[in-house]
């Protein structure tokens, strides 16, 4: 009679063993394998800077970064073509003063961040544009009548 339910008890034992193994947690459930040749250690941001201190609107600059022991890298505001590397520069074209932030995540789950602000100056207005704008403010009238002269051209050769 004891052997009649043997299959049931074995199945129940295996089910409990599988459940027990499923509840055991690993030290890091999202562990990544470190690439061959990389040095062990925490994630580090080696460099993060712009090629210039400030620019004029419409000008381009280089944003350079470098990370060590990182499995992922993000730069905010979002830039295309960003990936973990020791040294890389990407071209940026900010329209206004912008605060850039880099976030690198290591293989151990640790995160390193760094940031800087790139000042963008307004485009300087040339004197010719100002003179044109002043003429437009006079209702499009140019010449002696616009400047308050009587318009008498009798002395002109």
PDB file of C-alpha atoms in Angstrom:
ATOM      1  CA  UNK A   1       0.000   0.000   0.000  1.00  0.00           C
ATOM      2  CA  UNK A   2       2.884   2.354   0.743  1.00  0.00           C
ATOM      3  CA  UNK A   3       4.240   1.823  -2.755  1.00  0.00           C
ATOM      4  CA  UNK A   4       0.910   2.649  -4.329  1.00  0.00           C
ATOM      5  CA  UNK A   5       1.411   6.398  -3.680  1.00  0.00           C
ATOM      6  CA  UNK A   6       5.160   6.469  -4.343  1.00  0.00           C
ATOM      7  CA  UNK A   7       4.803   8.368  -7.614  1.00  0.00           C
ATOM      8  CA  UNK A   8       2.617  10.946  -5.895  1.00  0.00           C
ATOM      9  CA  UNK A   9       5.140  11.518  -3.063  1.00  0.00           C
ATOM     10  CA  UNK A  10       8.073  11.726  -5.482  1.00  0.00           C
ATOM     11  CA  UNK A  11       6.220  14.249  -7.648  1.00  0.00           C
ATOM     12  CA  UNK A  12       5.265  16.274  -4.572  1.00  0.00           C
ATOM     13  CA  UNK A  13       8.884  16.190  -3.339  1.00  0.00           C
ATOM     14  CA  UNK A  14      10.221  17.356  -6.721  1.00  0.00           C
ATOM     15  CA  UNK A  15       7.630  20.117  -6.843  1.00  0.00           C
ATOM     16  CA  UNK A  16       8.676  21.357  -3.387  1.00  0.00           C
ATOM     17  CA  UNK A  17      12.354  21.193  -4.360  1.00  0.00           C
ATOM     18  CA  UNK A  18      11.732  23.244  -7.508  1.00  0.00           C
ATOM     19  CA  UNK A  19       9.736  25.794  -5.515  1.00  0.00           C
ATOM     20  CA  UNK A  20      12.544  26.017  -2.924  1.00  0.00           C
ATOM     21  CA  UNK A  21      15.202  26.580  -5.609  1.00  0.00           C
ATOM     22  CA  UNK A  22      13.046  29.263  -7.207  1.00  0.00           C
ATOM     23  CA  UNK A  23      12.860  31.262  -3.993  1.00  0.00           C
ATOM     24  CA  UNK A  24      16.638  31.330  -3.488  1.00  0.00           C
ATOM     25  CA  UNK A  25      17.876  34.715  -4.699  1.00  0.00           C
ATOM     26  CA  UNK A  26      21.128  35.341  -6.425  1.00  0.00           C
ATOM     27  CA  UNK A  27      23.326  38.159  -5.192  1.00  0.00           C
ATOM     28  CA  UNK A  28      22.577  40.213  -8.335  1.00  0.00           C
ATOM     29  CA  UNK A  29      19.655  39.118 -10.514  1.00  0.00           C
ATOM     30  CA  UNK A  30      20.737  41.498 -13.323  1.00  0.00           C
ATOM     31  CA  UNK A  31      24.452  40.680 -13.348  1.00  0.00           C
ATOM     32  CA  UNK A  32      26.207  41.346 -16.622  1.00  0.00           C
ATOM     33  CA  UNK A  33      29.341  39.678 -17.805  1.00  0.00           C
ATOM     34  CA  UNK A  34      32.302  42.054 -17.855  1.00  0.00           C
ATOM     35  CA  UNK A  35      34.021  42.219 -21.286  1.00  0.00           C
ATOM     36  CA  UNK A  36      37.326  40.429 -21.655  1.00  0.00           C
ATOM     37  CA  UNK A  37      40.281  42.727 -21.044  1.00  0.00           C
ATOM     38  CA  UNK A  38      38.410  45.273 -18.938  1.00  0.00           C
ATOM     39  CA  UNK A  39      39.788  46.117 -15.535  1.00  0.00           C
ATOM     40  CA  UNK A  40      37.619  45.154 -12.565  1.00  0.00           C
ATOM     41  CA  UNK A  41      36.368  47.944 -10.357  1.00  0.00           C
ATOM     42  CA  UNK A  42      33.551  50.432  -9.937  1.00  0.00           C
ATOM     43  CA  UNK A  43      32.087  52.504 -12.744  1.00  0.00           C
ATOM     44  CA  UNK A  44      33.922  55.802 -13.291  1.00  0.00           C
ATOM     45  CA  UNK A  45      33.379  58.825 -15.491  1.00  0.00           C
ATOM     46  CA  UNK A  46      36.812  59.674 -16.850  1.00  0.00           C
ATOM     47  CA  UNK A  47      35.840  62.837 -18.731  1.00  0.00           C
ATOM     48  CA  UNK A  48      32.744  64.898 -19.540  1.00  0.00           C
ATOM     49  CA  UNK A  49      33.136  68.355 -21.065  1.00  0.00           C
ATOM     50  CA  UNK A  50      32.367  70.611 -24.044  1.00  0.00           C
ATOM     51  CA  UNK A  51      35.091  71.721 -26.436  1.00  0.00           C
ATOM     52  CA  UNK A  52      34.259  75.389 -25.710  1.00  0.00           C
ATOM     53  CA  UNK A  53      33.114  77.331 -22.658  1.00  0.00           C
ATOM     54  CA  UNK A  54      30.305  79.156 -24.464  1.00  0.00           C
ATOM     55  CA  UNK A  55      29.025  79.500 -28.024  1.00  0.00           C
ATOM     56  CA  UNK A  56      26.818  81.752 -30.091  1.00  0.00           C
ATOM     57  CA  UNK A  57      23.418  80.439 -31.155  1.00  0.00           C
ATOM     58  CA  UNK A  58      23.775  78.467 -34.388  1.00  0.00           C
ATOM     59  CA  UNK A  59      27.353  77.360 -33.705  1.00  0.00           C
ATOM     60  CA  UNK A  60      28.374  73.733 -33.163  1.00  0.00           C
ATOM     61  CA  UNK A  61      30.519  72.328 -30.369  1.00  0.00           C
ATOM     62  CA  UNK A  62      31.886  68.939 -29.365  1.00  0.00           C
ATOM     63  CA  UNK A  63      30.663  67.177 -26.250  1.00  0.00           C
ATOM     64  CA  UNK A  64      33.320  64.699 -25.105  1.00  0.00           C
ATOM     65  CA  UNK A  65      32.932  61.888 -22.612  1.00  0.00           C
ATOM     66  CA  UNK A  66      34.715  58.790 -21.399  1.00  0.00           C
ATOM     67  CA  UNK A  67      33.718  56.053 -18.952  1.00  0.00           C
ATOM     68  CA  UNK A  68      35.331  53.003 -17.410  1.00  0.00           C
ATOM     69  CA  UNK A  69      33.634  49.780 -16.255  1.00  0.00           C
ATOM     70  CA  UNK A  70      30.224  50.907 -17.560  1.00  0.00           C
ATOM     71  CA  UNK A  71      27.632  48.637 -19.099  1.00  0.00           C
ATOM     72  CA  UNK A  72      25.445  51.563 -20.225  1.00  0.00           C
ATOM     73  CA  UNK A  73      25.759  55.326 -20.692  1.00  0.00           C
ATOM     74  CA  UNK A  74      23.071  57.986 -21.120  1.00  0.00           C
ATOM     75  CA  UNK A  75      23.471  61.698 -21.741  1.00  0.00           C
ATOM     76  CA  UNK A  76      20.655  64.126 -21.107  1.00  0.00           C
ATOM     77  CA  UNK A  77      19.354  65.846 -23.205  1.00  0.00           C
ATOM     78  CA  UNK A  78      19.253  62.732 -25.351  1.00  0.00           C
ATOM     79  CA  UNK A  79      22.089  62.463 -27.887  1.00  0.00           C
ATOM     80  CA  UNK A  80      22.287  59.827 -30.640  1.00  0.00           C
ATOM     81  CA  UNK A  81      25.235  57.451 -30.850  1.00  0.00           C
ATOM     82  CA  UNK A  82      26.187  57.389 -27.159  1.00  0.00           C
ATOM     83  CA  UNK A  83      27.728  54.160 -25.859  1.00  0.00           C
ATOM     84  CA  UNK A  84      30.281  53.093 -23.215  1.00  0.00           C
ATOM     85  CA  UNK A  85      33.811  53.990 -24.297  1.00  0.00           C
ATOM     86  CA  UNK A  86      37.005  55.389 -22.800  1.00  0.00           C
ATOM     87  CA  UNK A  87      37.037  58.472 -25.050  1.00  0.00           C
ATOM     88  CA  UNK A  88      34.496  59.803 -27.555  1.00  0.00           C
ATOM     89  CA  UNK A  89      33.193  63.159 -28.794  1.00  0.00           C
ATOM     90  CA  UNK A  90      29.815  63.882 -30.387  1.00  0.00           C
ATOM     91  CA  UNK A  91      28.745  67.052 -32.179  1.00  0.00           C
ATOM     92  CA  UNK A  92      26.097  69.201 -30.497  1.00  0.00           C
ATOM     93  CA  UNK A  93      24.137  72.235 -31.707  1.00  0.00           C
ATOM     94  CA  UNK A  94      22.287  73.740 -28.728  1.00  0.00           C
ATOM     95  CA  UNK A  95      19.796  76.535 -29.441  1.00  0.00           C
ATOM     96  CA  UNK A  96      19.927  77.965 -25.905  1.00  0.00           C
ATOM     97  CA  UNK A  97      21.933  77.557 -22.700  1.00  0.00           C
ATOM     98  CA  UNK A  98      21.757  73.842 -21.908  1.00  0.00           C
ATOM     99  CA  UNK A  99      22.555  71.718 -18.849  1.00  0.00           C
ATOM    100  CA  UNK A 100      24.121  68.376 -19.878  1.00  0.00           C
ATOM    101  CA  UNK A 101      24.247  65.344 -17.574  1.00  0.00           C
ATOM    102  CA  UNK A 102      25.911  61.964 -18.074  1.00  0.00           C
ATOM    103  CA  UNK A 103      24.838  58.840 -16.212  1.00  0.00           C
ATOM    104  CA  UNK A 104      26.945  55.671 -16.401  1.00  0.00           C
ATOM    105  CA  UNK A 105      25.758  52.383 -14.909  1.00  0.00           C
ATOM    106  CA  UNK A 106      28.345  49.812 -13.884  1.00  0.00           C
ATOM    107  CA  UNK A 107      28.271  46.027 -14.044  1.00  0.00           C
ATOM    108  CA  UNK A 108      27.614  45.945 -10.304  1.00  0.00           C
ATOM    109  CA  UNK A 109      24.518  48.191 -10.612  1.00  0.00           C
ATOM    110  CA  UNK A 110      26.247  51.306  -9.233  1.00  0.00           C
ATOM    111  CA  UNK A 111      25.617  54.615 -11.034  1.00  0.00           C
ATOM    112  CA  UNK A 112      28.012  57.536 -11.581  1.00  0.00           C
ATOM    113  CA  UNK A 113      26.852  60.985 -12.737  1.00  0.00           C
ATOM    114  CA  UNK A 114      28.431  64.263 -13.738  1.00  0.00           C
ATOM    115  CA  UNK A 115      27.083  67.444 -15.343  1.00  0.00           C
ATOM    116  CA  UNK A 116      27.961  70.853 -16.771  1.00  0.00           C
ATOM    117  CA  UNK A 117      26.164  73.803 -18.365  1.00  0.00           C
ATOM    118  CA  UNK A 118      27.031  75.133 -21.823  1.00  0.00           C
ATOM    119  CA  UNK A 119      26.185  78.830 -22.192  1.00  0.00           C
ATOM    120  CA  UNK A 120      24.705  79.893 -25.528  1.00  0.00           C
ATOM    121  CA  UNK A 121      24.854  83.604 -26.349  1.00  0.00           C
ATOM    122  CA  UNK A 122      22.289  85.319 -28.577  1.00  0.00           C
ATOM    123  CA  UNK A 123      23.337  86.151 -32.111  1.00  0.00           C
ATOM    124  CA  UNK A 124      24.738  89.714 -32.142  1.00  0.00           C
ATOM    125  CA  UNK A 125      22.683  92.160 -34.218  1.00  0.00           C
ATOM    126  CA  UNK A 126      24.638  94.108 -36.837  1.00  0.00           C
ATOM    127  CA  UNK A 127      24.199  97.921 -37.171  1.00  0.00           C
ATOM    128  CA  UNK A 128      22.766  97.548 -40.695  1.00  0.00           C
ATOM    129  CA  UNK A 129      19.934  95.436 -39.335  1.00  0.00           C
ATOM    130  CA  UNK A 130      19.275  98.021 -36.620  1.00  0.00           C
ATOM    131  CA  UNK A 131      19.169 100.840 -39.234  1.00  0.00           C
ATOM    132  CA  UNK A 132      16.743  98.791 -41.330  1.00  0.00           C
ATOM    133  CA  UNK A 133      14.566  98.145 -38.276  1.00  0.00           C
ATOM    134  CA  UNK A 134      14.505 101.860 -37.426  1.00  0.00           C
ATOM    135  CA  UNK A 135      13.489 102.670 -41.006  1.00  0.00           C
ATOM    136  CA  UNK A 136      10.712 100.100 -40.775  1.00  0.00           C
ATOM    137  CA  UNK A 137       9.483 101.761 -37.560  1.00  0.00           C
ATOM    138  CA  UNK A 138       9.020 105.014 -39.510  1.00  0.00           C
ATOM    139  CA  UNK A 139       6.376 103.311 -41.599  1.00  0.00           C
ATOM    140  CA  UNK A 140       8.684 102.459 -44.450  1.00  0.00           C
ATOM    141  CA  UNK A 141       9.384 106.123 -45.198  1.00  0.00           C
ATOM    142  CA  UNK A 142      13.006 106.691 -46.034  1.00  0.00           C
ATOM    143  CA  UNK A 143      14.827 109.759 -47.173  1.00  0.00           C
ATOM    144  CA  UNK A 144      14.409 113.431 -46.254  1.00  0.00           C
ATOM    145  CA  UNK A 145      10.693 113.218 -45.429  1.00  0.00           C
ATOM    146  CA  UNK A 146      11.365 110.505 -42.870  1.00  0.00           C
ATOM    147  CA  UNK A 147      14.060 112.528 -41.153  1.00  0.00           C
ATOM    148  CA  UNK A 148      11.896 115.656 -40.825  1.00  0.00           C
ATOM    149  CA  UNK A 149      13.281 117.613 -43.806  1.00  0.00           C
ATOM    150  CA  UNK A 150      10.878 119.485 -46.039  1.00  0.00           C
ATOM    151  CA  UNK A 151      11.854 117.446 -49.063  1.00  0.00           C
ATOM    152  CA  UNK A 152      13.102 120.496 -51.003  1.00  0.00           C
ATOM    153  CA  UNK A 153      15.647 119.172 -53.460  1.00  0.00           C
ATOM    154  CA  UNK A 154      16.415 122.540 -55.156  1.00  0.00           C
ATOM    155  CA  UNK A 155      20.029 122.595 -53.947  1.00  0.00           C
ATOM    156  CA  UNK A 156      20.850 119.074 -55.098  1.00  0.00           C
ATOM    157  CA  UNK A 157      23.021 118.693 -58.183  1.00  0.00           C
TER     158      UNK A 157
END
